mmCIF file of C-alpha atoms in Angstrom:
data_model
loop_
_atom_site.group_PDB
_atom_site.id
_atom_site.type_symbol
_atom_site.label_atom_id
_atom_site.label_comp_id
_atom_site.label_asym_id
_atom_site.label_seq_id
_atom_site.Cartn_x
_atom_site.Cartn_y
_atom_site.Cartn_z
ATOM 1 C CA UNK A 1 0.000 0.000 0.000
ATOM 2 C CA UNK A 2 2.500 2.234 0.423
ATOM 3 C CA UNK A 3 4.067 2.505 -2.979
ATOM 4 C CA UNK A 4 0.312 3.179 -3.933
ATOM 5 C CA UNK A 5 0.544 6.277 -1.780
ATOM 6 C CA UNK A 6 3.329 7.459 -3.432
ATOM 7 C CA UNK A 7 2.009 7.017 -6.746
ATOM 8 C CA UNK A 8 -1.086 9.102 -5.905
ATOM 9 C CA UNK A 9 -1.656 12.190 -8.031
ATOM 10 C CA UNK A 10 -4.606 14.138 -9.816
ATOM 11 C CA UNK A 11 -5.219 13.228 -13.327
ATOM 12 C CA UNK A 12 -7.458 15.518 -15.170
ATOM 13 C CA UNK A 13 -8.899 12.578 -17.829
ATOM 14 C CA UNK A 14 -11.496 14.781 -18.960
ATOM 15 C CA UNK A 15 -9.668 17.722 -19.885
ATOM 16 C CA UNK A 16 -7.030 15.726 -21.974
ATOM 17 C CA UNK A 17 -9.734 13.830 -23.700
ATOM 18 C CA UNK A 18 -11.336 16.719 -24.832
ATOM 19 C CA UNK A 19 -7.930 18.207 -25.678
ATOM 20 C CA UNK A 20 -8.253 14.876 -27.941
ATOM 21 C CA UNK A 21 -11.413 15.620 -29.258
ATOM 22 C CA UNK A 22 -13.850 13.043 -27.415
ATOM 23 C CA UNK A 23 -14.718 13.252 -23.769
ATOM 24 C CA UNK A 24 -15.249 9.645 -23.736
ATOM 25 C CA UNK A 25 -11.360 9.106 -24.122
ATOM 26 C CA UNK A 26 -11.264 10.059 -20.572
ATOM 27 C CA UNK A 27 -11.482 5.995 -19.313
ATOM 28 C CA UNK A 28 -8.861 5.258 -22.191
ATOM 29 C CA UNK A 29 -6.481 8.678 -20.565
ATOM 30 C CA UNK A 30 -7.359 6.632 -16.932
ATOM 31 C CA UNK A 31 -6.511 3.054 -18.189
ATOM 32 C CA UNK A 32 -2.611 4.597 -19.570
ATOM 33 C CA UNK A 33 -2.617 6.394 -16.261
ATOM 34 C CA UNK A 34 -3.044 3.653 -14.080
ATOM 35 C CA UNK A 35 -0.816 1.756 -16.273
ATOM 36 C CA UNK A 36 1.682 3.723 -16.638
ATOM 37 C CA UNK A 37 1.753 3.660 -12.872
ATOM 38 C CA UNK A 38 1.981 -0.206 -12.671
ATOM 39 C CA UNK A 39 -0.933 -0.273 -10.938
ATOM 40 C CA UNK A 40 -2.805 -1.914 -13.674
ATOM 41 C CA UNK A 41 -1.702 -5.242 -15.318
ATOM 42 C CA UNK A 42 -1.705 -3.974 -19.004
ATOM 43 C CA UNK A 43 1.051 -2.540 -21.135
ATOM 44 C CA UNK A 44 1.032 -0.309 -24.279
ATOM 45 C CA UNK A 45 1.503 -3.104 -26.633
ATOM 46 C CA UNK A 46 -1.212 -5.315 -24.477
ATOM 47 C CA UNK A 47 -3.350 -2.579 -24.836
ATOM 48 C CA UNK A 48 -3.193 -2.572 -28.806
ATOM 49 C CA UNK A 49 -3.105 -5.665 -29.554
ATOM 50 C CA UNK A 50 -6.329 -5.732 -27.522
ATOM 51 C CA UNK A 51 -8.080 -2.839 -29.456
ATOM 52 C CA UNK A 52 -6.940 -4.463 -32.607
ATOM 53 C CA UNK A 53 -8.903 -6.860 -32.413
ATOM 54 C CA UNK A 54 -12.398 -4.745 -32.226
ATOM 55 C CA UNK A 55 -11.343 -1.176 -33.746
ATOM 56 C CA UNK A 56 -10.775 0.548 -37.170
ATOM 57 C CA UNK A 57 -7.401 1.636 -37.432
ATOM 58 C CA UNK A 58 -8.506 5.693 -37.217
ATOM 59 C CA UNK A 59 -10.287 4.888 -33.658
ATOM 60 C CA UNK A 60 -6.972 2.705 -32.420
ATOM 61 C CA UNK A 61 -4.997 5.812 -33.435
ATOM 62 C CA UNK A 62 -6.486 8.294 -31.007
ATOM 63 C CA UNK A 63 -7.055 5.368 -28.062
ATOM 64 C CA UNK A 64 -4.041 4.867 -28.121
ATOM 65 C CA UNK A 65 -3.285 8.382 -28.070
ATOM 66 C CA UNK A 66 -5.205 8.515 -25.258
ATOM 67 C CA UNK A 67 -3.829 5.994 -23.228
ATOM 68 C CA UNK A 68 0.135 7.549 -24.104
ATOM 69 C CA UNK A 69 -1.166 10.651 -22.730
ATOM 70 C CA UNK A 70 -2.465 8.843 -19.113
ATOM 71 C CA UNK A 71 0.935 7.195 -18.868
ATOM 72 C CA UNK A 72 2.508 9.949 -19.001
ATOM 73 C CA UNK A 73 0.533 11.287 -16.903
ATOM 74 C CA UNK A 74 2.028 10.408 -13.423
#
């Protein structure tokens, strides 16, 4: 728990996602966030391969985007 604490910061999702174009990118912005952080069992290339499988390649673009932006992040 501690190293938890010391990852703790303020993420403003919503502001980046609309920086983005889509306020719904804020979850993707949160799920590179928490990654980023190692708090979430996922990496960048997880991530695509996993939105491969279900997206056009225009909407893959900006998620992952999105979640680049989260990760760096905090």
């Amino acid at each position: 728990m501690k190293n938890w604490r010391q990852k703790t910061g303020l993420i403003d999702a919503t502001s980046v996602a609309v920086e983005l174009g889509n306020p719904v990118l804020s979850n993707i912005v949160m799920i590179g966030a928490l990654a980023g952080a190692s708090l979430l069992p996922i990496d960048r290339h997880a991530f695509e391969k996993e939105i491969t499988k279900s997206m056009s390649a225009d909407k893959r673009e900006i998620n992952l985007t999105a979640f680049d932006a989260g990760a760096k992040m905090l």
